[in-house]
Structures are given as structure tokens and as C-alpha cells.
PDB file of N, CA, C, O and CB in Angstrom:
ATOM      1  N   UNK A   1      35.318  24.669  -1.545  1.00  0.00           N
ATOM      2  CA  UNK A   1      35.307  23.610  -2.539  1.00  0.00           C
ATOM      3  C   UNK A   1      36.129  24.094  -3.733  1.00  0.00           C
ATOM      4  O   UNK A   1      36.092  25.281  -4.058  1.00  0.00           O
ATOM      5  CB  UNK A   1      33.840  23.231  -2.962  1.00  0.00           C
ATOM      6  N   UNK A   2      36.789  23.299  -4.321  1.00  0.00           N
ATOM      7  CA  UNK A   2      37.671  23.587  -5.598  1.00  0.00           C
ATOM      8  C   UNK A   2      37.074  23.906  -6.442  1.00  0.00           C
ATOM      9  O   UNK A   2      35.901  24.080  -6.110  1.00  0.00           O
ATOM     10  CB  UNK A   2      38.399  22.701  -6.132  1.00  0.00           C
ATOM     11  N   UNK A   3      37.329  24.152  -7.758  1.00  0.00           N
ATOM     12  CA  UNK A   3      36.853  23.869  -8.873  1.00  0.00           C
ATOM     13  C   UNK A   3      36.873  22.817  -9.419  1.00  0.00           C
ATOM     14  O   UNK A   3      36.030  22.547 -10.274  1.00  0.00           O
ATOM     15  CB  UNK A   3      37.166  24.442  -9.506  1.00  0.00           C
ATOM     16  N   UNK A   4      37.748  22.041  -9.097  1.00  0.00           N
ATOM     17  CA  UNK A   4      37.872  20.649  -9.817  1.00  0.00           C
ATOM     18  C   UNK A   4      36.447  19.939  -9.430  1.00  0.00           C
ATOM     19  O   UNK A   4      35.671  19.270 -10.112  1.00  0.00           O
ATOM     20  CB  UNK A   4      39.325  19.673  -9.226  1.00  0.00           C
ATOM     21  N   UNK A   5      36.412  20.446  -7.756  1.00  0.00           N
ATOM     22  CA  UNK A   5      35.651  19.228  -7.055  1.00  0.00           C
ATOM     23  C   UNK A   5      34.413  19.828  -7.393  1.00  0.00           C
ATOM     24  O   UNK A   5      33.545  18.991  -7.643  1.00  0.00           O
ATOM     25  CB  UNK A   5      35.894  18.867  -5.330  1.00  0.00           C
ATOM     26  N   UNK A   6      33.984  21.239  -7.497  1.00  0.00           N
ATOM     27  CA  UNK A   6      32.834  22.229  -8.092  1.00  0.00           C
ATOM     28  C   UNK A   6      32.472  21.611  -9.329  1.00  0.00           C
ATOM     29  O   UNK A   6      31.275  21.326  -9.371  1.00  0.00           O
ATOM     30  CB  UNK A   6      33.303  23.828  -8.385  1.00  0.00           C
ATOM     31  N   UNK A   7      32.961  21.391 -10.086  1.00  0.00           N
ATOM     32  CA  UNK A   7      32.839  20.818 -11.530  1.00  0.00           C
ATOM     33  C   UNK A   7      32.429  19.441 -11.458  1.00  0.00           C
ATOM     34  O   UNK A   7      31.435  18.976 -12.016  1.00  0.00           O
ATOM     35  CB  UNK A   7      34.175  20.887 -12.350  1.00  0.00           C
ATOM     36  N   UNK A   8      33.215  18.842 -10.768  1.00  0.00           N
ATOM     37  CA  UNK A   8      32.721  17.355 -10.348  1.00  0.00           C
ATOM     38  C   UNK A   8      30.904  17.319  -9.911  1.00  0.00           C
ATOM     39  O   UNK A   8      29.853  17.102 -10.515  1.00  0.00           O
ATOM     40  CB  UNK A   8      33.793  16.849  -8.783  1.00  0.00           C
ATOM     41  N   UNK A   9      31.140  17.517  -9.119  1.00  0.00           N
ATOM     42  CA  UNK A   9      29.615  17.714  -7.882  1.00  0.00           C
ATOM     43  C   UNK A   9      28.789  18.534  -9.330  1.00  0.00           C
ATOM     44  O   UNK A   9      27.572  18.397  -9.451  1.00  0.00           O
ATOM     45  CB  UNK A   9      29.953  19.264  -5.762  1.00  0.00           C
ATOM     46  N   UNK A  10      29.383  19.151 -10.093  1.00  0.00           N
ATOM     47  CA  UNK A  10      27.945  19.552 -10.898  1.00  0.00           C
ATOM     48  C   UNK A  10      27.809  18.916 -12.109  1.00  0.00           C
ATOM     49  O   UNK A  10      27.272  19.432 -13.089  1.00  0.00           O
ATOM     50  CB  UNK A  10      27.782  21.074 -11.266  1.00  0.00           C
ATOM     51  N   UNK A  11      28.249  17.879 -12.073  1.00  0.00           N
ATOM     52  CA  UNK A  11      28.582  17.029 -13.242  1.00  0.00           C
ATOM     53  C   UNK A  11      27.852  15.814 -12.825  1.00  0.00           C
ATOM     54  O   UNK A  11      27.078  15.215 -13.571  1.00  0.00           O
ATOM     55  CB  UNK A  11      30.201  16.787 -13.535  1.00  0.00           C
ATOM     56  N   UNK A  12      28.193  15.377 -11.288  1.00  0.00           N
ATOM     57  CA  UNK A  12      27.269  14.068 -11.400  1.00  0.00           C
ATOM     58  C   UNK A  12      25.770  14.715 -10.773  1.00  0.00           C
ATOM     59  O   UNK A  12      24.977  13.777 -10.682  1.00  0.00           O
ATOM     60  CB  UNK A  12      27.991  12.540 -10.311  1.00  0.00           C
ATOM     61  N   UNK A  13      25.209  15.877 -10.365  1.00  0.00           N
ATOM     62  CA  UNK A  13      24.378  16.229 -10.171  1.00  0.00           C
ATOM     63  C   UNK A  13      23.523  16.389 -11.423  1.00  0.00           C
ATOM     64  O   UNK A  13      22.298  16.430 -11.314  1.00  0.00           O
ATOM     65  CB  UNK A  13      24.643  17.047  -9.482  1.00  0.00           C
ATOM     66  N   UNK A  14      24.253  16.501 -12.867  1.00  0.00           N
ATOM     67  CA  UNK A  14      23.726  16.508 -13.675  1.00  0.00           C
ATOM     68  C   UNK A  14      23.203  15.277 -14.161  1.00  0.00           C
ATOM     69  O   UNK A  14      22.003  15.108 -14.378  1.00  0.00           O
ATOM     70  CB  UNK A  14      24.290  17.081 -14.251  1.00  0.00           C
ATOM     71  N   UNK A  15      24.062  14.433 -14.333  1.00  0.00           N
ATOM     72  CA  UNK A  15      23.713  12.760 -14.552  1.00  0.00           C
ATOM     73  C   UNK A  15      22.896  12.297 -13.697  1.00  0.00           C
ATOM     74  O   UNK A  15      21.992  11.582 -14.127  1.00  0.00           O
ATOM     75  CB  UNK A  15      24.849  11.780 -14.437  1.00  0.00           C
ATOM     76  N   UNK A  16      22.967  12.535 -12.431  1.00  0.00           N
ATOM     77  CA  UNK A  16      21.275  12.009 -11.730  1.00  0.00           C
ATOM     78  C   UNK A  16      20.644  12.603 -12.063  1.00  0.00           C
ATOM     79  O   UNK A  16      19.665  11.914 -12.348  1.00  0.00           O
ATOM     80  CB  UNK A  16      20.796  11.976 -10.374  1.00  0.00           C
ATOM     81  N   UNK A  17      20.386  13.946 -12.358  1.00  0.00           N
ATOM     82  CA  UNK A  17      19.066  14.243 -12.796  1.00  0.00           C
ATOM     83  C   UNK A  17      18.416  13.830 -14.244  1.00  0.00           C
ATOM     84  O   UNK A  17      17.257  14.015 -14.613  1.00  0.00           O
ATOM     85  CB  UNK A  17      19.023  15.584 -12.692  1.00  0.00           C
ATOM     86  N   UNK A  18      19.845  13.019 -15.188  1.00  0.00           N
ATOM     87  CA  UNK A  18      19.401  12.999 -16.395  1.00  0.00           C
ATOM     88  C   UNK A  18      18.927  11.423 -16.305  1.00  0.00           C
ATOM     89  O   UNK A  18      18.022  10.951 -16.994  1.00  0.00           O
ATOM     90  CB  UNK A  18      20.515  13.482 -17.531  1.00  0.00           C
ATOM     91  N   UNK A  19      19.759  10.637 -15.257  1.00  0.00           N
ATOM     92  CA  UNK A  19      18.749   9.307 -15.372  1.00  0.00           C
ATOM     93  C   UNK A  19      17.759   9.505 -14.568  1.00  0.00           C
ATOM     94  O   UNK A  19      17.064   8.495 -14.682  1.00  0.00           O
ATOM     95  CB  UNK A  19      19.320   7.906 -14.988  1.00  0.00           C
ATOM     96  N   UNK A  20      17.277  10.206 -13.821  1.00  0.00           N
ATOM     97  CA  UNK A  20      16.029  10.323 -13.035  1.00  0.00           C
ATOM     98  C   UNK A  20      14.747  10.561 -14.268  1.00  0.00           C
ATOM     99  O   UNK A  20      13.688   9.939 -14.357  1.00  0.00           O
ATOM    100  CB  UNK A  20      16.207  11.745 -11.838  1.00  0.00           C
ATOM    101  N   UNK A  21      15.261  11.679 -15.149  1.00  0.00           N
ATOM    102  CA  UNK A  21      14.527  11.420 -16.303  1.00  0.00           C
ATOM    103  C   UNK A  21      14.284  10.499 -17.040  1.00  0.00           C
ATOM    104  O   UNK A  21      13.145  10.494 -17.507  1.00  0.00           O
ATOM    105  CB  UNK A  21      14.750  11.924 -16.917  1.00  0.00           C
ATOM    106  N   UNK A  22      15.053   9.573 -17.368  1.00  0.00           N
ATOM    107  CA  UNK A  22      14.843   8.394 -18.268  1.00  0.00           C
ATOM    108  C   UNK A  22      14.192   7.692 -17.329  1.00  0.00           C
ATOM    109  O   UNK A  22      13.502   6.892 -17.960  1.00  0.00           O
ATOM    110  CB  UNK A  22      16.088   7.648 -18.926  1.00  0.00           C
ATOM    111  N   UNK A  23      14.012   7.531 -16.148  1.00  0.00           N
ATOM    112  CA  UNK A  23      13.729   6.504 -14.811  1.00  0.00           C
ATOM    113  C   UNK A  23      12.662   6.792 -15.261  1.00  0.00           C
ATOM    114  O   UNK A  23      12.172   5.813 -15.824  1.00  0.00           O
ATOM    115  CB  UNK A  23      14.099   6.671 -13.122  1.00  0.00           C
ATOM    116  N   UNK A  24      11.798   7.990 -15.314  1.00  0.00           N
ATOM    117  CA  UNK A  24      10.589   8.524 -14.945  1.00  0.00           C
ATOM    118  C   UNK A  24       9.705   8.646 -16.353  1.00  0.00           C
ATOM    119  O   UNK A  24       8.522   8.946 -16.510  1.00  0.00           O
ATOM    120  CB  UNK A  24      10.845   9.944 -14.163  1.00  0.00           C
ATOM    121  N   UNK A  25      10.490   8.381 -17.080  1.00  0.00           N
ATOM    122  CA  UNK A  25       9.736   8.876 -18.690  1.00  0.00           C
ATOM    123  C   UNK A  25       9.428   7.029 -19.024  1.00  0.00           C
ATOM    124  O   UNK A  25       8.466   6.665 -19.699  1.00  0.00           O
ATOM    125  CB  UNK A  25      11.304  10.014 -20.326  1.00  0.00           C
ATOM    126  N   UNK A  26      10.179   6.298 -18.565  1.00  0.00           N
ATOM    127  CA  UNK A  26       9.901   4.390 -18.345  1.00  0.00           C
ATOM    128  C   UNK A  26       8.898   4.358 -17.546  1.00  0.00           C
ATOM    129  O   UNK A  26       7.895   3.778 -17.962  1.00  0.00           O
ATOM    130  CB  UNK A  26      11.169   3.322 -17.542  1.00  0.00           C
ATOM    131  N   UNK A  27       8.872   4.813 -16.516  1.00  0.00           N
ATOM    132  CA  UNK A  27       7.531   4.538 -15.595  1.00  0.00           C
ATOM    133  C   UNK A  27       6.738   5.284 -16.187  1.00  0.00           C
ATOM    134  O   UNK A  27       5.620   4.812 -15.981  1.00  0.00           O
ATOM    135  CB  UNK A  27       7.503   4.867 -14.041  1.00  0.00           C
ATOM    136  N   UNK A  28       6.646   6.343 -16.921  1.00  0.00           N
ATOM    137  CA  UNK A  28       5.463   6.804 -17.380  1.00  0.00           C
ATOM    138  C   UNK A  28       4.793   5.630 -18.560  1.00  0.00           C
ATOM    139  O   UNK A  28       3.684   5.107 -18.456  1.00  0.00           O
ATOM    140  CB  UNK A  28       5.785   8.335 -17.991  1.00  0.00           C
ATOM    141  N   UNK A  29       5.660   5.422 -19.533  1.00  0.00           N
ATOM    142  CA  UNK A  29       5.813   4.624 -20.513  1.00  0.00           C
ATOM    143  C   UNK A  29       4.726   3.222 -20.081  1.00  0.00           C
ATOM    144  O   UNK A  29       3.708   2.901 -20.695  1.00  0.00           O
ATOM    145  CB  UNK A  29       7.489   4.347 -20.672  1.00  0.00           C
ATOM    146  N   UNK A  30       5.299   2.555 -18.866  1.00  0.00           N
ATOM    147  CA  UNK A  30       4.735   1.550 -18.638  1.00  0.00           C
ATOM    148  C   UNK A  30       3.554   1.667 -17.509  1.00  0.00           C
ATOM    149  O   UNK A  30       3.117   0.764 -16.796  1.00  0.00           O
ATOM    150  CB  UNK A  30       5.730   0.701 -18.389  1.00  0.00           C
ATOM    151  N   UNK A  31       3.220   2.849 -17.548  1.00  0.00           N
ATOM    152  CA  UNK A  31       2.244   3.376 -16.932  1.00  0.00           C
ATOM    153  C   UNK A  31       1.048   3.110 -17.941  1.00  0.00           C
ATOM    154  O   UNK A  31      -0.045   2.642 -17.621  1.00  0.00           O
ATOM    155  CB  UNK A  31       2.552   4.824 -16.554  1.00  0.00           C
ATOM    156  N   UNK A  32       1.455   3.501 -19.258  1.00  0.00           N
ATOM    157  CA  UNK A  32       0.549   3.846 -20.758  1.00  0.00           C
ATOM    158  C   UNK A  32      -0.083   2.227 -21.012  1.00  0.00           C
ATOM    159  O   UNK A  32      -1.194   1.947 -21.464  1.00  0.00           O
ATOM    160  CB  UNK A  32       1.844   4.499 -22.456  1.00  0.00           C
ATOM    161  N   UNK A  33       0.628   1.605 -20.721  1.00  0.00           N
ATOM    162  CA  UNK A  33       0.698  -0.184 -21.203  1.00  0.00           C
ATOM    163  C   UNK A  33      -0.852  -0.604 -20.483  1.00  0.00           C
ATOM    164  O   UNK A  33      -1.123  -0.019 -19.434  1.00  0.00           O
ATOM    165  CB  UNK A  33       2.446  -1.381 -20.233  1.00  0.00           C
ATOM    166  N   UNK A  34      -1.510  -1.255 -20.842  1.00  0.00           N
ATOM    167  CA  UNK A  34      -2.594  -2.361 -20.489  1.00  0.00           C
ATOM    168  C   UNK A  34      -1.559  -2.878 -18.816  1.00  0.00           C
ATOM    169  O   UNK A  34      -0.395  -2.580 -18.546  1.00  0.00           O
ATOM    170  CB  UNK A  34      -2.796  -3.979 -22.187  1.00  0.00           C
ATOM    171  N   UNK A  35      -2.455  -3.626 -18.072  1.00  0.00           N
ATOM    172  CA  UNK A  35      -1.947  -4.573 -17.299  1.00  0.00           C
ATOM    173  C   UNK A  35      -1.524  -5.971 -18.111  1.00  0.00           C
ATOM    174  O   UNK A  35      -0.440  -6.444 -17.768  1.00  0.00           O
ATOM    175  CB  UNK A  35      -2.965  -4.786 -16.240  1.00  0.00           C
ATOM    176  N   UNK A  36      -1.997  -6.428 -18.779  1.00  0.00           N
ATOM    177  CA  UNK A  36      -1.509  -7.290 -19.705  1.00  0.00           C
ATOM    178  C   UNK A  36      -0.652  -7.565 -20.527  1.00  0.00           C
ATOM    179  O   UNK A  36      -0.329  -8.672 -20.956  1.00  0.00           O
ATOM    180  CB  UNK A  36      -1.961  -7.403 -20.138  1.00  0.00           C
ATOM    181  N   UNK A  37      -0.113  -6.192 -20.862  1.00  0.00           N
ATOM    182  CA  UNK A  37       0.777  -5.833 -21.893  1.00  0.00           C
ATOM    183  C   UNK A  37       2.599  -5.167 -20.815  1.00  0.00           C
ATOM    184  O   UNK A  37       3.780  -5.119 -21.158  1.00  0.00           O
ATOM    185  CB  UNK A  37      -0.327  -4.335 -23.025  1.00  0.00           C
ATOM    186  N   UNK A  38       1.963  -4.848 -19.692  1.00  0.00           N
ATOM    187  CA  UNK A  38       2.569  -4.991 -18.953  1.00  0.00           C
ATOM    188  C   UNK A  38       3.513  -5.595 -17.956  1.00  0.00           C
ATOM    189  O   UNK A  38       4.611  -5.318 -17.472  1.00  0.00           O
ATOM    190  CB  UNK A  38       2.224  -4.800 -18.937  1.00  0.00           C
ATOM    191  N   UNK A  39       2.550  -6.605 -17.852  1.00  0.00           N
ATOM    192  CA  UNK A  39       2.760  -8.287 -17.300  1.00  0.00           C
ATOM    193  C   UNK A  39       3.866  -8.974 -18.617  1.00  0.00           C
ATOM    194  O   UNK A  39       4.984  -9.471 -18.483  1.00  0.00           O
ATOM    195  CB  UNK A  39       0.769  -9.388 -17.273  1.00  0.00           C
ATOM    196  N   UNK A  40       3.092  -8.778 -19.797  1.00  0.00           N
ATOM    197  CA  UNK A  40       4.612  -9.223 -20.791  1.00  0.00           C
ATOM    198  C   UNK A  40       5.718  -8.336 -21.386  1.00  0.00           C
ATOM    199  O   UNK A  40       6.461  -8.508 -22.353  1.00  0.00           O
ATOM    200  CB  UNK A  40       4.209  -9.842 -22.108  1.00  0.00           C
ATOM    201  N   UNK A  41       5.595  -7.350 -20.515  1.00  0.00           N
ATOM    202  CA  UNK A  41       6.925  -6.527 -20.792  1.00  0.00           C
ATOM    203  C   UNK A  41       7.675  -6.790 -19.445  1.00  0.00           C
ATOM    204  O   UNK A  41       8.805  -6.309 -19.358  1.00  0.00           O
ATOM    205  CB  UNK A  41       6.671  -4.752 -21.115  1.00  0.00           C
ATOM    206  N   UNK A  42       7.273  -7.366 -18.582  1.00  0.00           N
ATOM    207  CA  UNK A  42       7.890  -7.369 -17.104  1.00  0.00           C
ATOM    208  C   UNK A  42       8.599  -9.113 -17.207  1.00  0.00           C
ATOM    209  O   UNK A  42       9.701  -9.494 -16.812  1.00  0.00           O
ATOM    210  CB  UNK A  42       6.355  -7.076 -15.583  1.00  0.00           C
ATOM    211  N   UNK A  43       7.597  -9.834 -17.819  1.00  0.00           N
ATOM    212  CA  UNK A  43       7.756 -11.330 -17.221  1.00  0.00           C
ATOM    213  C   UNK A  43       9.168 -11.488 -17.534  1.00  0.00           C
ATOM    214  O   UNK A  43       9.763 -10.662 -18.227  1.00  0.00           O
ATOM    215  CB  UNK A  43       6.754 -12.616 -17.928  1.00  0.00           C
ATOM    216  N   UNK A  44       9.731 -12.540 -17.037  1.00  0.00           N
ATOM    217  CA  UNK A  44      10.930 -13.085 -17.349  1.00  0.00           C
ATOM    218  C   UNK A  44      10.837 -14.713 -16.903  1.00  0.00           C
ATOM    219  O   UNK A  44      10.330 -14.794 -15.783  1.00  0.00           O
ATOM    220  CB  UNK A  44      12.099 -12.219 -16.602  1.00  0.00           C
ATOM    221  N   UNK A  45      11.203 -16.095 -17.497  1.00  0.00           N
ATOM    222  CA  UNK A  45      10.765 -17.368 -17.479  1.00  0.00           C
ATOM    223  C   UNK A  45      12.031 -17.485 -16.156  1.00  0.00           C
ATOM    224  O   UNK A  45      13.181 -17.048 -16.180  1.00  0.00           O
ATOM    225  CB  UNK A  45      10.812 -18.378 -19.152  1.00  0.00           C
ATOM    226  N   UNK A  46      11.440 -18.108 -15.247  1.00  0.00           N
ATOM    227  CA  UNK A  46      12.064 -18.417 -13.937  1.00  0.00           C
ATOM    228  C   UNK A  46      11.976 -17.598 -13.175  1.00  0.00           C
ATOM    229  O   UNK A  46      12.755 -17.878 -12.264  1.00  0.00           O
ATOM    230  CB  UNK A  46      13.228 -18.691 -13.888  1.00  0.00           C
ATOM    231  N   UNK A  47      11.148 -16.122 -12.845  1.00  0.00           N
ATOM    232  CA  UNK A  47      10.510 -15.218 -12.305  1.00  0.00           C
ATOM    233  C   UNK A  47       9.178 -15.327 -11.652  1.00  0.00           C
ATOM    234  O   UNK A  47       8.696 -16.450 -11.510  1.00  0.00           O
ATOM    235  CB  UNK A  47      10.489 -14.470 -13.093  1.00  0.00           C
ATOM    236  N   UNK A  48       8.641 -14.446 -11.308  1.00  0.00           N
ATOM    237  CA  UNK A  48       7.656 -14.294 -10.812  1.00  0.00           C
ATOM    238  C   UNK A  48       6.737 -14.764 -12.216  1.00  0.00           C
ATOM    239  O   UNK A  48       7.107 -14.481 -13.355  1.00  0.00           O
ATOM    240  CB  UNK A  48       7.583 -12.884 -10.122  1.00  0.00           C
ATOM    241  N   UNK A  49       5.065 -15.778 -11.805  1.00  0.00           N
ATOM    242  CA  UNK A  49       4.242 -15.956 -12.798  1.00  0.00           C
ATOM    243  C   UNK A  49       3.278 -14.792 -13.164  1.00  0.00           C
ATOM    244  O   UNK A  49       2.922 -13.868 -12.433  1.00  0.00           O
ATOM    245  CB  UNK A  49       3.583 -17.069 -12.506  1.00  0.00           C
ATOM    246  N   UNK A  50       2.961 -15.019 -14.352  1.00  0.00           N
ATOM    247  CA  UNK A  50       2.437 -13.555 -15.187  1.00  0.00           C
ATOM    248  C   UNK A  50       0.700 -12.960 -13.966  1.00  0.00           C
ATOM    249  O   UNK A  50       0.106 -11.886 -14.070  1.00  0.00           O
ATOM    250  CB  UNK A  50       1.748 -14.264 -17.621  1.00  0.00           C
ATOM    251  N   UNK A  51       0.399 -14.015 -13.060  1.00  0.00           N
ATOM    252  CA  UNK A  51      -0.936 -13.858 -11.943  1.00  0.00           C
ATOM    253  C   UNK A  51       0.204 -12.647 -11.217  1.00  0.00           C
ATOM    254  O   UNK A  51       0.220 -11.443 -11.472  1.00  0.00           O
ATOM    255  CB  UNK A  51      -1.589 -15.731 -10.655  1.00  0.00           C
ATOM    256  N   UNK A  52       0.866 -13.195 -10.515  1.00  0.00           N
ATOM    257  CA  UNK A  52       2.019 -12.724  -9.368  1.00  0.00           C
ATOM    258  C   UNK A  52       1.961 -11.598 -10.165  1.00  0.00           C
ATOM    259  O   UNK A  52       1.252 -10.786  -9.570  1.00  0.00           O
ATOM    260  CB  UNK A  52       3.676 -13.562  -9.059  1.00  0.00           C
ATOM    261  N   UNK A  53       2.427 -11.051 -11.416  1.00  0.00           N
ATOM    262  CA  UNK A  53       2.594  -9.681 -11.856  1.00  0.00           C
ATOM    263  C   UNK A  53       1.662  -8.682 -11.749  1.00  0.00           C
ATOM    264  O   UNK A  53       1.787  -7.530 -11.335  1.00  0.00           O
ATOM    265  CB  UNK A  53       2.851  -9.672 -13.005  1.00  0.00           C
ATOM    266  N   UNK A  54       0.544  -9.375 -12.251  1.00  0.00           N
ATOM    267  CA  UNK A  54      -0.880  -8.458 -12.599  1.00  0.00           C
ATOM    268  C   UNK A  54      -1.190  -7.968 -11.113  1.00  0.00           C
ATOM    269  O   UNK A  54      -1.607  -6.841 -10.845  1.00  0.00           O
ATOM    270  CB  UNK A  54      -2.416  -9.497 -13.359  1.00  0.00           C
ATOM    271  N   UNK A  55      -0.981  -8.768 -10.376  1.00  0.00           N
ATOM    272  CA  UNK A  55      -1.517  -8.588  -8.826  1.00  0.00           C
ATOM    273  C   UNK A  55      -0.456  -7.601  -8.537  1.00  0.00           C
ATOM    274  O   UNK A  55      -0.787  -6.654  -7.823  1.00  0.00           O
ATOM    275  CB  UNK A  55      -1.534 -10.069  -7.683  1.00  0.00           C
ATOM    276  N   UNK A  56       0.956  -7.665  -9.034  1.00  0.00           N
ATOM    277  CA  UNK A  56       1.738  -6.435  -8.550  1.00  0.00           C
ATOM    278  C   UNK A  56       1.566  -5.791  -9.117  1.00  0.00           C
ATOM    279  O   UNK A  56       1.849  -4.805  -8.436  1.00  0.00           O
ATOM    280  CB  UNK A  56       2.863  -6.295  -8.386  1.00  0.00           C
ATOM    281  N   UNK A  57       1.105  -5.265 -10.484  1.00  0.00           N
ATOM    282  CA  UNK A  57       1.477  -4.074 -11.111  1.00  0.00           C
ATOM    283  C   UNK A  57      -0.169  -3.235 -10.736  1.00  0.00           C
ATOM    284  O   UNK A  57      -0.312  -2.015 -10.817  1.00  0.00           O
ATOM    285  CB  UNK A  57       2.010  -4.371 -12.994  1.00  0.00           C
ATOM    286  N   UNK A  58      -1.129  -4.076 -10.385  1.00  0.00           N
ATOM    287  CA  UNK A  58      -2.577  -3.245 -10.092  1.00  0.00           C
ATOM    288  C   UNK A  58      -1.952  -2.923  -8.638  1.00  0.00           C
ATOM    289  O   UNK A  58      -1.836  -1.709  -8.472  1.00  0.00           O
ATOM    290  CB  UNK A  58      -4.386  -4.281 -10.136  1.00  0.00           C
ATOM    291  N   UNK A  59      -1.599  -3.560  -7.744  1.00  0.00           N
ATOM    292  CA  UNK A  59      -1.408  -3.270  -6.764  1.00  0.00           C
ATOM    293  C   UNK A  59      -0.536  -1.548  -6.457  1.00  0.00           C
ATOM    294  O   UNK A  59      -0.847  -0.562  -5.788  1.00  0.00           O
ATOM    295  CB  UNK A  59      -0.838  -4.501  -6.416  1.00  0.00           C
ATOM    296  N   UNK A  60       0.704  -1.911  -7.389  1.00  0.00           N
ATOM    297  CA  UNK A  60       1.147  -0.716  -7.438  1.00  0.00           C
ATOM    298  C   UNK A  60       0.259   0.644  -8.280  1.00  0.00           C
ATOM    299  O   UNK A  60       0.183   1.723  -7.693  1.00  0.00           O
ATOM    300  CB  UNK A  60       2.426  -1.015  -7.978  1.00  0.00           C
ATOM    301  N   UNK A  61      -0.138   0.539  -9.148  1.00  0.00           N
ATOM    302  CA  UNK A  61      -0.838   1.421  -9.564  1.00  0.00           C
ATOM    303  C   UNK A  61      -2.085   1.826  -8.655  1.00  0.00           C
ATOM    304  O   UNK A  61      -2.373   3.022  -8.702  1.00  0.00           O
ATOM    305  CB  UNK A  61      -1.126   1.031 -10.767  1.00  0.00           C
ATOM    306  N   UNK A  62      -3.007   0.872  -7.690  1.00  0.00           N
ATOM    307  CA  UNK A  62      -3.931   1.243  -6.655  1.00  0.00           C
ATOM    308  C   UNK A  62      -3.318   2.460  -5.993  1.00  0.00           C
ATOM    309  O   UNK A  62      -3.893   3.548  -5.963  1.00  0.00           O
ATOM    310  CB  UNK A  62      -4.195   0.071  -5.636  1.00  0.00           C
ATOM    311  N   UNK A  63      -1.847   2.175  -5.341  1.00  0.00           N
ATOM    312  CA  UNK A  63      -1.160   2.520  -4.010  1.00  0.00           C
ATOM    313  C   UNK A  63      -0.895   3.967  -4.637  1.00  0.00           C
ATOM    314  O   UNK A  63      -1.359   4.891  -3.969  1.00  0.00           O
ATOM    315  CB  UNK A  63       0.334   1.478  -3.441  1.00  0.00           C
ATOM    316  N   UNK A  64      -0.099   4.375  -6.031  1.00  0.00           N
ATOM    317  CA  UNK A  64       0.492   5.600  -6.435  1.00  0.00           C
ATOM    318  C   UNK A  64      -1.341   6.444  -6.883  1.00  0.00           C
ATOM    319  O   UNK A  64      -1.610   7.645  -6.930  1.00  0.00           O
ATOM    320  CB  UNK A  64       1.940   5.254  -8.022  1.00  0.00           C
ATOM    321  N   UNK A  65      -1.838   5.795  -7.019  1.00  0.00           N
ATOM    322  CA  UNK A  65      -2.833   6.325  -7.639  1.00  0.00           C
ATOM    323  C   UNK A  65      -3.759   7.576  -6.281  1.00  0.00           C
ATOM    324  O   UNK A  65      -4.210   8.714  -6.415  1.00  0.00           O
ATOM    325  CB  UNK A  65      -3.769   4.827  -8.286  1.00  0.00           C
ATOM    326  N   UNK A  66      -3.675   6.388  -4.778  1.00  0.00           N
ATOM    327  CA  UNK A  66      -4.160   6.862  -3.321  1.00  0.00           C
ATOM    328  C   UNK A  66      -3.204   7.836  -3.209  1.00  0.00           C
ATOM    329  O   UNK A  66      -3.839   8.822  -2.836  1.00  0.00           O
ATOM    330  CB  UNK A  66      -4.158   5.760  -2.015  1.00  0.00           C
ATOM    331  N   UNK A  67      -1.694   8.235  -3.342  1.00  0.00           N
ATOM    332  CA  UNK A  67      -0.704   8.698  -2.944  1.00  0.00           C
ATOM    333  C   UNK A  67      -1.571  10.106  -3.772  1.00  0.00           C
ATOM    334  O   UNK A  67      -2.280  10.889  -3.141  1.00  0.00           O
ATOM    335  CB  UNK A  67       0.877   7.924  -3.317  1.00  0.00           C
ATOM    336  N   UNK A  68      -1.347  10.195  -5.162  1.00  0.00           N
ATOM    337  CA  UNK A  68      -1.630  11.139  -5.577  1.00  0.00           C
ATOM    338  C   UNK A  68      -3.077  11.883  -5.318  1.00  0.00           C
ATOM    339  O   UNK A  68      -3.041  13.070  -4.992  1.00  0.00           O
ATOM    340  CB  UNK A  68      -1.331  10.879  -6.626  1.00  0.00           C
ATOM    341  N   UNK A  69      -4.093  11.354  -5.426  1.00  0.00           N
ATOM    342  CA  UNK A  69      -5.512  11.688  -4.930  1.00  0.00           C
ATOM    343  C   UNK A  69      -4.951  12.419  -3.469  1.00  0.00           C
ATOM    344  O   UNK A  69      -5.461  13.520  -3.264  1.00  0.00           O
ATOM    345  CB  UNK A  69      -6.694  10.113  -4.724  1.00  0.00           C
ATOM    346  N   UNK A  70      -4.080  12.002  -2.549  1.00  0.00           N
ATOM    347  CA  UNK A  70      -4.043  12.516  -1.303  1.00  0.00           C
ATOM    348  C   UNK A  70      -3.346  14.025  -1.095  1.00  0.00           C
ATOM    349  O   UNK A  70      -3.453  14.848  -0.186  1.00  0.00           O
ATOM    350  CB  UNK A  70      -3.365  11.492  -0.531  1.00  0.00           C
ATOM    351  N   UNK A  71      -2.429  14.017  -2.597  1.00  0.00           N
ATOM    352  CA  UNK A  71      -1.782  15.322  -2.331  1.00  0.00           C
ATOM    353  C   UNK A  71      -2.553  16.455  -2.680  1.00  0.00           C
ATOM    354  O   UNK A  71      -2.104  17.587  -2.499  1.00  0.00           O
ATOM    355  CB  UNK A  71      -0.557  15.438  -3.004  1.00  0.00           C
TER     356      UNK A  71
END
């Protein structure tokens, strides 16, 4: 591998790891939120209704919650 291309490859290896952080410090973020408060940080008018949310966002939090208890 070059250096050019060495430099490259450790350059965008760096940038995924730096939005993986911001990815993950948001999901923590809206982890912190109420389901309610959640539901109106998510909604958007012509989207899914604010029921449809709550049911997804408990849903998802049930599922990560089993994931982790399992490890």
C-alpha cells in the first residue's frame, strides 16, 4: 500500500470512527429523553403518528435493553 493510499485508509478510518461517535453520543442522548419527549423529538407531520412512535421507541428500547441483559 502507498502512502498516499496509507494516509487515505487512515483518514477515513478516522472519520468513521468520529461519526460513529456522534451516532452513539445521539442515541445515548435520546436514550436520556422520556418516551414522550421522544416521540416529539422524532415526530415529523406526514410521518408516522406520535401512538406509531411510542410503540416504536418502547419497542426498541424493550429489544436493546434484552440484548444487553443477555451479554
Amino acid at each position: 500500500m502507498s502512502a498516499v493510499s496509507l494516509d487515505a485508509h487512515r483518514a477515513r478510518n478516522q472519520a468513521v470512527r468520529g461519526a460513529a461517535r456522534i451516532w452513539r453520543a445521539g442515541c445515548d442522548a435520546m436514550d436520556r429523553l422520556s418516551v414522550p419527549d421522544a416521540v416529539e423529538a422524532c415526530y415529523s407531520p406526514g410521518g408516522l403518528d406520535r401512538a406509531e412512535l411510542a410503540a416504536l421507541i418502547r419497542a426498541d428500547r424493550a429489544d436493546r435493553a434484552a440484548h444487553r441483559a443477555a451479554a
